[in-house]
PDB file of C-alpha atoms in Angstrom:
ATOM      1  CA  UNK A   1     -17.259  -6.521 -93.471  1.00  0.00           C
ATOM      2  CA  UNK A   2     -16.296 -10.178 -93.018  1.00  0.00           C
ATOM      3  CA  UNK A   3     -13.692 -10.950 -90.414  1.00  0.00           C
ATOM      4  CA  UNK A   4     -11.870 -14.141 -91.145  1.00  0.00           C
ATOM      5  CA  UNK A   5      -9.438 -16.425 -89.620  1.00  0.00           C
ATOM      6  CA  UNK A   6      -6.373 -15.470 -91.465  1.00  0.00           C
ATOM      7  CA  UNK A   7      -4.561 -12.751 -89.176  1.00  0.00           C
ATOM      8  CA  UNK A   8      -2.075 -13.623 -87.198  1.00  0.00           C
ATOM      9  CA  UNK A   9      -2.690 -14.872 -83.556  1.00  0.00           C
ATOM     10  CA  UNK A  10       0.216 -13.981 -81.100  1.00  0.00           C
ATOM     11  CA  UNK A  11       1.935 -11.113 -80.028  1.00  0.00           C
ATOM     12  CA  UNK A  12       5.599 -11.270 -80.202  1.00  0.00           C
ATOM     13  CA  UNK A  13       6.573  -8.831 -77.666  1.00  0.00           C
ATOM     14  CA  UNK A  14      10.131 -10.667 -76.659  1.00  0.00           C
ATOM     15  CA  UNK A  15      12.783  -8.389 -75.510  1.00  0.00           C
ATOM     16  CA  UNK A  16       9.919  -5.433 -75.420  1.00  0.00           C
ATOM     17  CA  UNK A  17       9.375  -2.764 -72.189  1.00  0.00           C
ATOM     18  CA  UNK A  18       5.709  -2.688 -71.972  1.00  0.00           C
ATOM     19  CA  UNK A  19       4.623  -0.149 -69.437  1.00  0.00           C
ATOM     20  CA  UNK A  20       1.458   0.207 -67.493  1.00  0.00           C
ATOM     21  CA  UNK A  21      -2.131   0.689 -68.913  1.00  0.00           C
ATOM     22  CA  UNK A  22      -3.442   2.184 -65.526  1.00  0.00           C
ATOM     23  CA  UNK A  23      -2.037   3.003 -62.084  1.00  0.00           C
ATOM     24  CA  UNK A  24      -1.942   0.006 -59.702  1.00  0.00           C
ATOM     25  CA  UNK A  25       0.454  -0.434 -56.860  1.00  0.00           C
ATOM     26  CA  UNK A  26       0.653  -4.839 -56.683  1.00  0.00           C
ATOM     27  CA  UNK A  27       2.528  -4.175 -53.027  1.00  0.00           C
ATOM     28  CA  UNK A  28      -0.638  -2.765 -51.764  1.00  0.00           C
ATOM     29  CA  UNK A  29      -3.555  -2.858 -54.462  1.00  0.00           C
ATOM     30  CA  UNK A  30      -5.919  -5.700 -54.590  1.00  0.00           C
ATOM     31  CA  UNK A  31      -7.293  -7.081 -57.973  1.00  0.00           C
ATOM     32  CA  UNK A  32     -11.072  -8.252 -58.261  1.00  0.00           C
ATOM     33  CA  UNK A  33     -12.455 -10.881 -60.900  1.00  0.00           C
ATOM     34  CA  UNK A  34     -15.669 -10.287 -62.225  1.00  0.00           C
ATOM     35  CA  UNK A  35     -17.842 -13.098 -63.549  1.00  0.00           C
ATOM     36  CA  UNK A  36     -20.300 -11.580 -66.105  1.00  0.00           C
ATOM     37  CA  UNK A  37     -21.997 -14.522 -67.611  1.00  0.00           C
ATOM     38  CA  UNK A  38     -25.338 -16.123 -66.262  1.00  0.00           C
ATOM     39  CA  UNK A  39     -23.552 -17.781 -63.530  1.00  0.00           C
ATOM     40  CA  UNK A  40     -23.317 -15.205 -61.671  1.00  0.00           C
ATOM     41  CA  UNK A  41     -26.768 -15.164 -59.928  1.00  0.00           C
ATOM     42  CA  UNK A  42     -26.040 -11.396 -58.326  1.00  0.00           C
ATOM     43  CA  UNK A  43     -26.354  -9.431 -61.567  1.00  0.00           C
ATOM     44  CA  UNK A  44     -30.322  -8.762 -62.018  1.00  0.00           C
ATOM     45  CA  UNK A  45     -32.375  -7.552 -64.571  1.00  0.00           C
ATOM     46  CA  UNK A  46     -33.384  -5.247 -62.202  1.00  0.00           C
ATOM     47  CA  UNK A  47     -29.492  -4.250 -61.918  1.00  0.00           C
ATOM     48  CA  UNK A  48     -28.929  -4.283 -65.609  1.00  0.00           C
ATOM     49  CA  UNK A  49     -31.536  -2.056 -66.465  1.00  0.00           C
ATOM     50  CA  UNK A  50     -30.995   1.377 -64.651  1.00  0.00           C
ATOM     51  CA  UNK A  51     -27.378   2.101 -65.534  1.00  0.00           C
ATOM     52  CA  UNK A  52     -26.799   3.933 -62.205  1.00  0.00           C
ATOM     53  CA  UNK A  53     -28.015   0.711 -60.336  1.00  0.00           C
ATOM     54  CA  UNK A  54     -25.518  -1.254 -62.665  1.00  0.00           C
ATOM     55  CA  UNK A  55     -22.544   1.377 -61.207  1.00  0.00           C
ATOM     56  CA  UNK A  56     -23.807   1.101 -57.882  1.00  0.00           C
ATOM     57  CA  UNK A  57     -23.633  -2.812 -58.119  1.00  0.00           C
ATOM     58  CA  UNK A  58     -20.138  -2.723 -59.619  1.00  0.00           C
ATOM     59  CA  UNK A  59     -18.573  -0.014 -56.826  1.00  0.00           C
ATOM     60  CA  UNK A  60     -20.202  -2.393 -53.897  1.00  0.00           C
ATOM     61  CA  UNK A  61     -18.524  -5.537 -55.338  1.00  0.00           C
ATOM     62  CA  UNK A  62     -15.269  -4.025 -55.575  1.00  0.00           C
ATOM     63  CA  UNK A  63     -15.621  -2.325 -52.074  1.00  0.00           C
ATOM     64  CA  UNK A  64     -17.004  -5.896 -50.471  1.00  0.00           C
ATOM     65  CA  UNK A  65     -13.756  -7.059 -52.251  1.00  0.00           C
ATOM     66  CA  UNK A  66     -11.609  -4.429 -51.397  1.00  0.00           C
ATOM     67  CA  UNK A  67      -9.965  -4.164 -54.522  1.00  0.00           C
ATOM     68  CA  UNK A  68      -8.913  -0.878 -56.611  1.00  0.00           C
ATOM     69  CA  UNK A  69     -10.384  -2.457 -59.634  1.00  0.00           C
ATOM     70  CA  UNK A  70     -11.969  -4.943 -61.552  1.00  0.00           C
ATOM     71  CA  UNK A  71     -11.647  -7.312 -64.080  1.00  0.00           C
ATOM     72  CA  UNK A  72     -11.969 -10.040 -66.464  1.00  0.00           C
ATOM     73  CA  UNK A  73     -13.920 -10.290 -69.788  1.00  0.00           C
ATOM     74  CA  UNK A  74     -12.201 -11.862 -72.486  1.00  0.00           C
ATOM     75  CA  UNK A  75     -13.081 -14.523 -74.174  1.00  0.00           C
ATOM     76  CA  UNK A  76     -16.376 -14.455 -71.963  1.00  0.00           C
ATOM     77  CA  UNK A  77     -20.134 -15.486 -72.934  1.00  0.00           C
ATOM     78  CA  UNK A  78     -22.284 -12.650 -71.305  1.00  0.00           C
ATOM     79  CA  UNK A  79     -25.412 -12.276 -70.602  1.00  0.00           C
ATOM     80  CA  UNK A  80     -25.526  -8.213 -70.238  1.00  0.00           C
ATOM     81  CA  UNK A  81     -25.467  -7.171 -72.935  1.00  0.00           C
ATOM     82  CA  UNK A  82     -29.144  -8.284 -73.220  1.00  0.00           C
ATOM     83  CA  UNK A  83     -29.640  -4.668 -71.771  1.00  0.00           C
ATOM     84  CA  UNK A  84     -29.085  -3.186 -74.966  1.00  0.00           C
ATOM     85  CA  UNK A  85     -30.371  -3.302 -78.789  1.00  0.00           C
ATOM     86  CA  UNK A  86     -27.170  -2.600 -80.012  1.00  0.00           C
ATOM     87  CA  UNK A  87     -25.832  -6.152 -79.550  1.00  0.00           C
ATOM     88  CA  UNK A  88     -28.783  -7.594 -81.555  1.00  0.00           C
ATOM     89  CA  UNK A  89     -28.720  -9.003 -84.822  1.00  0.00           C
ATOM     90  CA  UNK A  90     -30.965 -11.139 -86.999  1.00  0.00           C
ATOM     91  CA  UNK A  91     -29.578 -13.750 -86.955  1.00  0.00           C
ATOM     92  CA  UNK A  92     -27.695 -14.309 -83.542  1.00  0.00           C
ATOM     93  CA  UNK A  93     -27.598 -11.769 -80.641  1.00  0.00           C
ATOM     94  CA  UNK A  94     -23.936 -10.970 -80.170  1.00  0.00           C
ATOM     95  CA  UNK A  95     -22.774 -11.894 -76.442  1.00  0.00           C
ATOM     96  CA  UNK A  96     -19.056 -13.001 -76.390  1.00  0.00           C
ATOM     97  CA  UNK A  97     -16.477 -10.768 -75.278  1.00  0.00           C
ATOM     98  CA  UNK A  98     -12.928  -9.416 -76.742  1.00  0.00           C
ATOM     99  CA  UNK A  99     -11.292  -7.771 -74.656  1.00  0.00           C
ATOM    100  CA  UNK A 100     -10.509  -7.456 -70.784  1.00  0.00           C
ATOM    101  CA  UNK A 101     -12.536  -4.999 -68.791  1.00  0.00           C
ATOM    102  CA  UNK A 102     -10.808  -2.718 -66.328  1.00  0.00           C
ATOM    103  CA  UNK A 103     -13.670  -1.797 -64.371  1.00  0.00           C
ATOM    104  CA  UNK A 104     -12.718   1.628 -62.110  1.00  0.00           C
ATOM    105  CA  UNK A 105     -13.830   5.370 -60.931  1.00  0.00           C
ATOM    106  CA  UNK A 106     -14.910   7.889 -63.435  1.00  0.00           C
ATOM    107  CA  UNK A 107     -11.965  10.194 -64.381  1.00  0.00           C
ATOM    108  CA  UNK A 108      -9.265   6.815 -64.113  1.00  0.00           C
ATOM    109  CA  UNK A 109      -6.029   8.205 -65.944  1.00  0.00           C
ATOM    110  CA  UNK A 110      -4.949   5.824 -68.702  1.00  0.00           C
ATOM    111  CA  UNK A 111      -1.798   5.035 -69.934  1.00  0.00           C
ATOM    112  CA  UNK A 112       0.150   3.896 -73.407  1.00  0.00           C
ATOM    113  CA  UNK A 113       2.014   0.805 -72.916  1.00  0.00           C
ATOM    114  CA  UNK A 114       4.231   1.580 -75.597  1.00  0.00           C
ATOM    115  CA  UNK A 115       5.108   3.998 -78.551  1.00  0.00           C
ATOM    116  CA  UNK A 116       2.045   4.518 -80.750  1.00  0.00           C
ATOM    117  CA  UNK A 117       0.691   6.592 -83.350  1.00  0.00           C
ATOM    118  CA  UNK A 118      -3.296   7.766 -83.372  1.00  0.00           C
ATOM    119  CA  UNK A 119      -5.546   4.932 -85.624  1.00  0.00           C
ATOM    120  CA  UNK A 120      -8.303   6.783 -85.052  1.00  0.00           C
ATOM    121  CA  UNK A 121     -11.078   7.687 -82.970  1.00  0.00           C
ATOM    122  CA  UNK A 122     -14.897   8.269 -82.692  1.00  0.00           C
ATOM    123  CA  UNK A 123     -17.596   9.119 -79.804  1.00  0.00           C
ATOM    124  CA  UNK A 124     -19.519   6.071 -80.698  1.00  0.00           C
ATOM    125  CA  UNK A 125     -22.789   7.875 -78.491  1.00  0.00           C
ATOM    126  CA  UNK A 126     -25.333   5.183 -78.568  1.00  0.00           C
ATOM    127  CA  UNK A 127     -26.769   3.450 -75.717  1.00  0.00           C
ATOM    128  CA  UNK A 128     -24.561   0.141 -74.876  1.00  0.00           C
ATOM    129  CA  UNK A 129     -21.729   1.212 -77.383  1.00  0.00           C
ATOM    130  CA  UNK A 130     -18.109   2.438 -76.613  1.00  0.00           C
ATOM    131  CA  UNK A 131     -18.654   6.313 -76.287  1.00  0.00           C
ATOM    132  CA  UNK A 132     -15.431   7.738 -76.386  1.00  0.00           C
ATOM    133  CA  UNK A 133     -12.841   5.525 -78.428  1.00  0.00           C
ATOM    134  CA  UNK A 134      -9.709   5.699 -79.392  1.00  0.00           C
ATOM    135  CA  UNK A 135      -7.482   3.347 -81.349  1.00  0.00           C
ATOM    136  CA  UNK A 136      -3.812   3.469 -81.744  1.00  0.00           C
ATOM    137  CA  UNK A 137      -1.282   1.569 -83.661  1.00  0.00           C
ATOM    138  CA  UNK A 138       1.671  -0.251 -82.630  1.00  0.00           C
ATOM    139  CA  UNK A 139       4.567  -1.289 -84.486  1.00  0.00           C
ATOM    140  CA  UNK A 140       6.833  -4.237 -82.661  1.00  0.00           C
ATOM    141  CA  UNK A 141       9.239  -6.338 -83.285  1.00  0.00           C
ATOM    142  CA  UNK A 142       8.572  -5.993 -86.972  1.00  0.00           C
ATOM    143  CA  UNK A 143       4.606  -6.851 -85.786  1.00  0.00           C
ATOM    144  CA  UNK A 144       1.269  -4.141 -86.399  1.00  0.00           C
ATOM    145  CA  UNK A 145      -1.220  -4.681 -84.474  1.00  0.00           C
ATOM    146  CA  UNK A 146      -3.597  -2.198 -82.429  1.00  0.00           C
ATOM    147  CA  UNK A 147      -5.085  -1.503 -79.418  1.00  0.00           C
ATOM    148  CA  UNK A 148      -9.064  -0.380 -78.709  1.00  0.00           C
ATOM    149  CA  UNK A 149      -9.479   1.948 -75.771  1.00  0.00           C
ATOM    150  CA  UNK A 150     -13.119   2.479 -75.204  1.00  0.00           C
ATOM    151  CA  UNK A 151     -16.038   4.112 -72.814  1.00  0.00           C
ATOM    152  CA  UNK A 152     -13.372   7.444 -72.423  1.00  0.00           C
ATOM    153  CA  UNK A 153     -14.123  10.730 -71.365  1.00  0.00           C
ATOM    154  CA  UNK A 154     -14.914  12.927 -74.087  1.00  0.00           C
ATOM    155  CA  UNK A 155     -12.037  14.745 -73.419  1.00  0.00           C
ATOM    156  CA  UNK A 156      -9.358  12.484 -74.138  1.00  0.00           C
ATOM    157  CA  UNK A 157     -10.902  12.579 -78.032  1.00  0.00           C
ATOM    158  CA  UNK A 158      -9.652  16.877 -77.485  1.00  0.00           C
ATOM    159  CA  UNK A 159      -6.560  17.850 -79.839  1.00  0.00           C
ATOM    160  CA  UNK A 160      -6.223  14.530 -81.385  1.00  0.00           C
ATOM    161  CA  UNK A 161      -5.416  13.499 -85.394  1.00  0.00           C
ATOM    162  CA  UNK A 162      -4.687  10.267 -86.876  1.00  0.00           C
ATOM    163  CA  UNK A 163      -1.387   9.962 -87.253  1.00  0.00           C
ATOM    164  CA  UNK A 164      -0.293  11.675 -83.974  1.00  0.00           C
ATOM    165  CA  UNK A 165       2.729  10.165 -81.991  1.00  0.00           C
ATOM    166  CA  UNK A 166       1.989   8.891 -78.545  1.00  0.00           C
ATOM    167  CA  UNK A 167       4.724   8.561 -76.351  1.00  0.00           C
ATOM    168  CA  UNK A 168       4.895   5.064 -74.328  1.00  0.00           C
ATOM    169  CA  UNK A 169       4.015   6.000 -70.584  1.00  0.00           C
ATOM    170  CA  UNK A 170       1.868   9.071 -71.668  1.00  0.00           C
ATOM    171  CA  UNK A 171      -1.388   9.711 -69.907  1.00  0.00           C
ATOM    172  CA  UNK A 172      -3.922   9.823 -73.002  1.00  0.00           C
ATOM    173  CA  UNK A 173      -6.920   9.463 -71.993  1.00  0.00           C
ATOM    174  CA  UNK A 174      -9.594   8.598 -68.848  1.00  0.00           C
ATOM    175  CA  UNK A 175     -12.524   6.543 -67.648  1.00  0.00           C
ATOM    176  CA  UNK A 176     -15.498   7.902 -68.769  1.00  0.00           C
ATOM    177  CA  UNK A 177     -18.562   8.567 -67.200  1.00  0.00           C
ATOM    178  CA  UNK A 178     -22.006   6.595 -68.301  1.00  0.00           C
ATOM    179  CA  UNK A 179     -23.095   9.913 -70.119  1.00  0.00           C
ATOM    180  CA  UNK A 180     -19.653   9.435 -72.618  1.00  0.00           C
ATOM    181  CA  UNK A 181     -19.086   5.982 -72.456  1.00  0.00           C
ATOM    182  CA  UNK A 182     -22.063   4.576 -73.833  1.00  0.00           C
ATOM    183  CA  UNK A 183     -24.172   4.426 -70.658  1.00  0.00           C
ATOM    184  CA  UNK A 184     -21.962   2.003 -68.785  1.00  0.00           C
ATOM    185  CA  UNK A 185     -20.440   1.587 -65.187  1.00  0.00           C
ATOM    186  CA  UNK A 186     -17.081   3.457 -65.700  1.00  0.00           C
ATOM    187  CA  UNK A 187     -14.603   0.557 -67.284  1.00  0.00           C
ATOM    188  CA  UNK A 188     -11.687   0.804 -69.913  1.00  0.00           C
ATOM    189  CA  UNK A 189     -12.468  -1.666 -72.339  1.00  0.00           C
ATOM    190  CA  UNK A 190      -9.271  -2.871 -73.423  1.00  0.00           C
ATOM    191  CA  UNK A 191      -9.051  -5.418 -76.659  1.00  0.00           C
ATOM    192  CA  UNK A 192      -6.165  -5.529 -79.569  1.00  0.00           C
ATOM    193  CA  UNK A 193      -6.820  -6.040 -82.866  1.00  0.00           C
ATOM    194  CA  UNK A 194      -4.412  -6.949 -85.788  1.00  0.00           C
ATOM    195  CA  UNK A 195      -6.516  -6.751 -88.803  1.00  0.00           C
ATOM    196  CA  UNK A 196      -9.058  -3.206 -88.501  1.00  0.00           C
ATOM    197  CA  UNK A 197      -9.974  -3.878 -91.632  1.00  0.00           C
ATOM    198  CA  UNK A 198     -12.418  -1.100 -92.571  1.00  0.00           C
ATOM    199  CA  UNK A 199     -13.282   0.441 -89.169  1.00  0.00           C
ATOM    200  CA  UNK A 200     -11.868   4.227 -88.363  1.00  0.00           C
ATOM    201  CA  UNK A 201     -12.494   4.974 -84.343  1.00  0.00           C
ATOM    202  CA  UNK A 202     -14.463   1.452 -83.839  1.00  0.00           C
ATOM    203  CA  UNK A 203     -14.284  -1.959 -84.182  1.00  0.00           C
ATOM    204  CA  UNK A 204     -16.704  -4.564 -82.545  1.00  0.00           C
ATOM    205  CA  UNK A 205     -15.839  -5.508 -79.034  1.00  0.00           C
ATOM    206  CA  UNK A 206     -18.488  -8.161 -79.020  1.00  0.00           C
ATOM    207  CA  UNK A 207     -19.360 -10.925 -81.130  1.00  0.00           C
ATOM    208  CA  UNK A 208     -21.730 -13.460 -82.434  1.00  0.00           C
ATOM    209  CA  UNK A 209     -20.482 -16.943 -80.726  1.00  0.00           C
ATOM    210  CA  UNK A 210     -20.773 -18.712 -84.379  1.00  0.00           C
ATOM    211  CA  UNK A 211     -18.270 -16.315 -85.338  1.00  0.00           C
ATOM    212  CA  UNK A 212     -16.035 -17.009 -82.195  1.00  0.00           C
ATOM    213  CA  UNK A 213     -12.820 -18.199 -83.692  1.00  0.00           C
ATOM    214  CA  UNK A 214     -12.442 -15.626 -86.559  1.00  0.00           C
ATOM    215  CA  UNK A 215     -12.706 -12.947 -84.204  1.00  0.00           C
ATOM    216  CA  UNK A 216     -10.700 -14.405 -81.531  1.00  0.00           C
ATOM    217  CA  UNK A 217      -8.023 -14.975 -84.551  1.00  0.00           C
ATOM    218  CA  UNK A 218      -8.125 -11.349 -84.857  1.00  0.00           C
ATOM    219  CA  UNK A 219      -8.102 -10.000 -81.618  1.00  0.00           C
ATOM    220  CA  UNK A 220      -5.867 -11.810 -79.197  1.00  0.00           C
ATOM    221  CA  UNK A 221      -5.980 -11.768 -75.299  1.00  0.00           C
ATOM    222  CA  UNK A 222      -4.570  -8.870 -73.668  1.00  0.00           C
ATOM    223  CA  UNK A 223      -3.467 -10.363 -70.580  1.00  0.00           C
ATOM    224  CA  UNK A 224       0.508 -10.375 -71.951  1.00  0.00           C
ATOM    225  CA  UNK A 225      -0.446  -6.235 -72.132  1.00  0.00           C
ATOM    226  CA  UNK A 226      -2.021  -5.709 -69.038  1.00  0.00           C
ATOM    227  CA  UNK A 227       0.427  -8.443 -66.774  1.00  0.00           C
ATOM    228  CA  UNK A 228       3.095  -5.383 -66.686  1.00  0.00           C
ATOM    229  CA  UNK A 229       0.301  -3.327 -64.713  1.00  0.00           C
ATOM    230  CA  UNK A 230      -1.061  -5.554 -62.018  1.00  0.00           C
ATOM    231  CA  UNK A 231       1.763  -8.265 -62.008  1.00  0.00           C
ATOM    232  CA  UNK A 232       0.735 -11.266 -59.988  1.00  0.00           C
ATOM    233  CA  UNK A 233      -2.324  -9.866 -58.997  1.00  0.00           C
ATOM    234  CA  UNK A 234      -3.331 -10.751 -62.854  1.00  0.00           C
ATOM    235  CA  UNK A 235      -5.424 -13.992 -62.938  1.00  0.00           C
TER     236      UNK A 235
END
């Protein structure tokens, strides 16, 4: 599969109600940025290696910070995923980041933004991968595009088929623990896609940096998604 630079690159969500992706009150929640790449000196290999250390590290930051949750990822070089095999390749280790990470307790409800119809979805079970995914497919303002929601619970893949209709502001799924989401801190990886070409419950959330702009092309930043959740506590 070769991903080029020829979908399109903005959403046009003018005139659109886009609801919330996750439960966050701005009047009284507080939002945390993480900073995955190697400047941030805190994140061992020591840390990256024992996932429970990794979820330990990640629940002290955002209790230090007292924030509900964090995030931050897209568009980000990082070092992590070093921890895994998954991300390597021949020819270039893949390291740069697609989507924004929502980074919460196990068990977080999550939400559709908007009217949607099952894509597909897959327990990708390998160590460093999604786990529990699920895509679904948007059709607005005469514009398809999709959205990737990944390291789930296993249970939000129960009772689902591709094609199924899911209501905007529906509760579909929930954060994952490390045992379903790929052996991660619990996060929502969140990253939209226009083009899937090929790909049925998976599509790569990470990517070589030589191939940076083709994949960027396809997979814009969420940020216009996730500003009607956290407001102006969005950076």
């Amino acid at each position: 599969m070769q991903v080029t630079g020829q979908a399109e690159t903005q959403l046009n969500l003018e005139g659109i109600v886009i609801g919330k992706v996750v439960d966050f009150d701005p009047e009284s929640d507080q939002l945390y940025t993480f900073d995955l790449t190697a400047n941030n000196k805190t994140i061992t290999l020591e840390i990256l290696e024992n996932t429970s250390t990794f979820s330990t590290w990640v629940e002290d930051e955002l209790s230090a910070h007292h924030a509900r949750y964090g995030i931050g990822g897209y568009d980000e070089h990082r070092t992590i995923y070093a921890r895994s095999q998954h991300f390597d390749t021949a020819e270039e280790p893949r390291r740069l980041h697609l989507g924004i990470d929502i980074w919460g307790p196990a068990g977080t409800p999550v939400y559709n933004f908007h009217d949607a119809v099952v894509h597909s979805f897959k327990f990708n079970d390998q160590y460093g991968d999604y786990g529990a995914t699920i895509i679904l497919k948007y059709h607005i303002n005469g514009q398809v595009f999709h959205a990737l929601y990944g390291h789930l619970s296993l249970d939000s893949l129960q009772g689902l088929e591709e094609g199924q209709h899911i209501p905007g502001g529906k509760a579909f799924a929930s954060f994952g623990i490390p045992e379903e989401n790929g052996f991660w801190p619990p996060h929502l990886h969140f990253q939209l896609i226009f083009n899937m070409y090929a790909f049925k419950g998976d599509y790569p959330g990470v990517c070589q940096y030589a191939k940076k702009a083709a994949f960027l092309n396809n997979s814009p930043d969420p940020s216009p998604i996730l500003k009607h959740t956290f407001k102006s506590a969005l950076i």
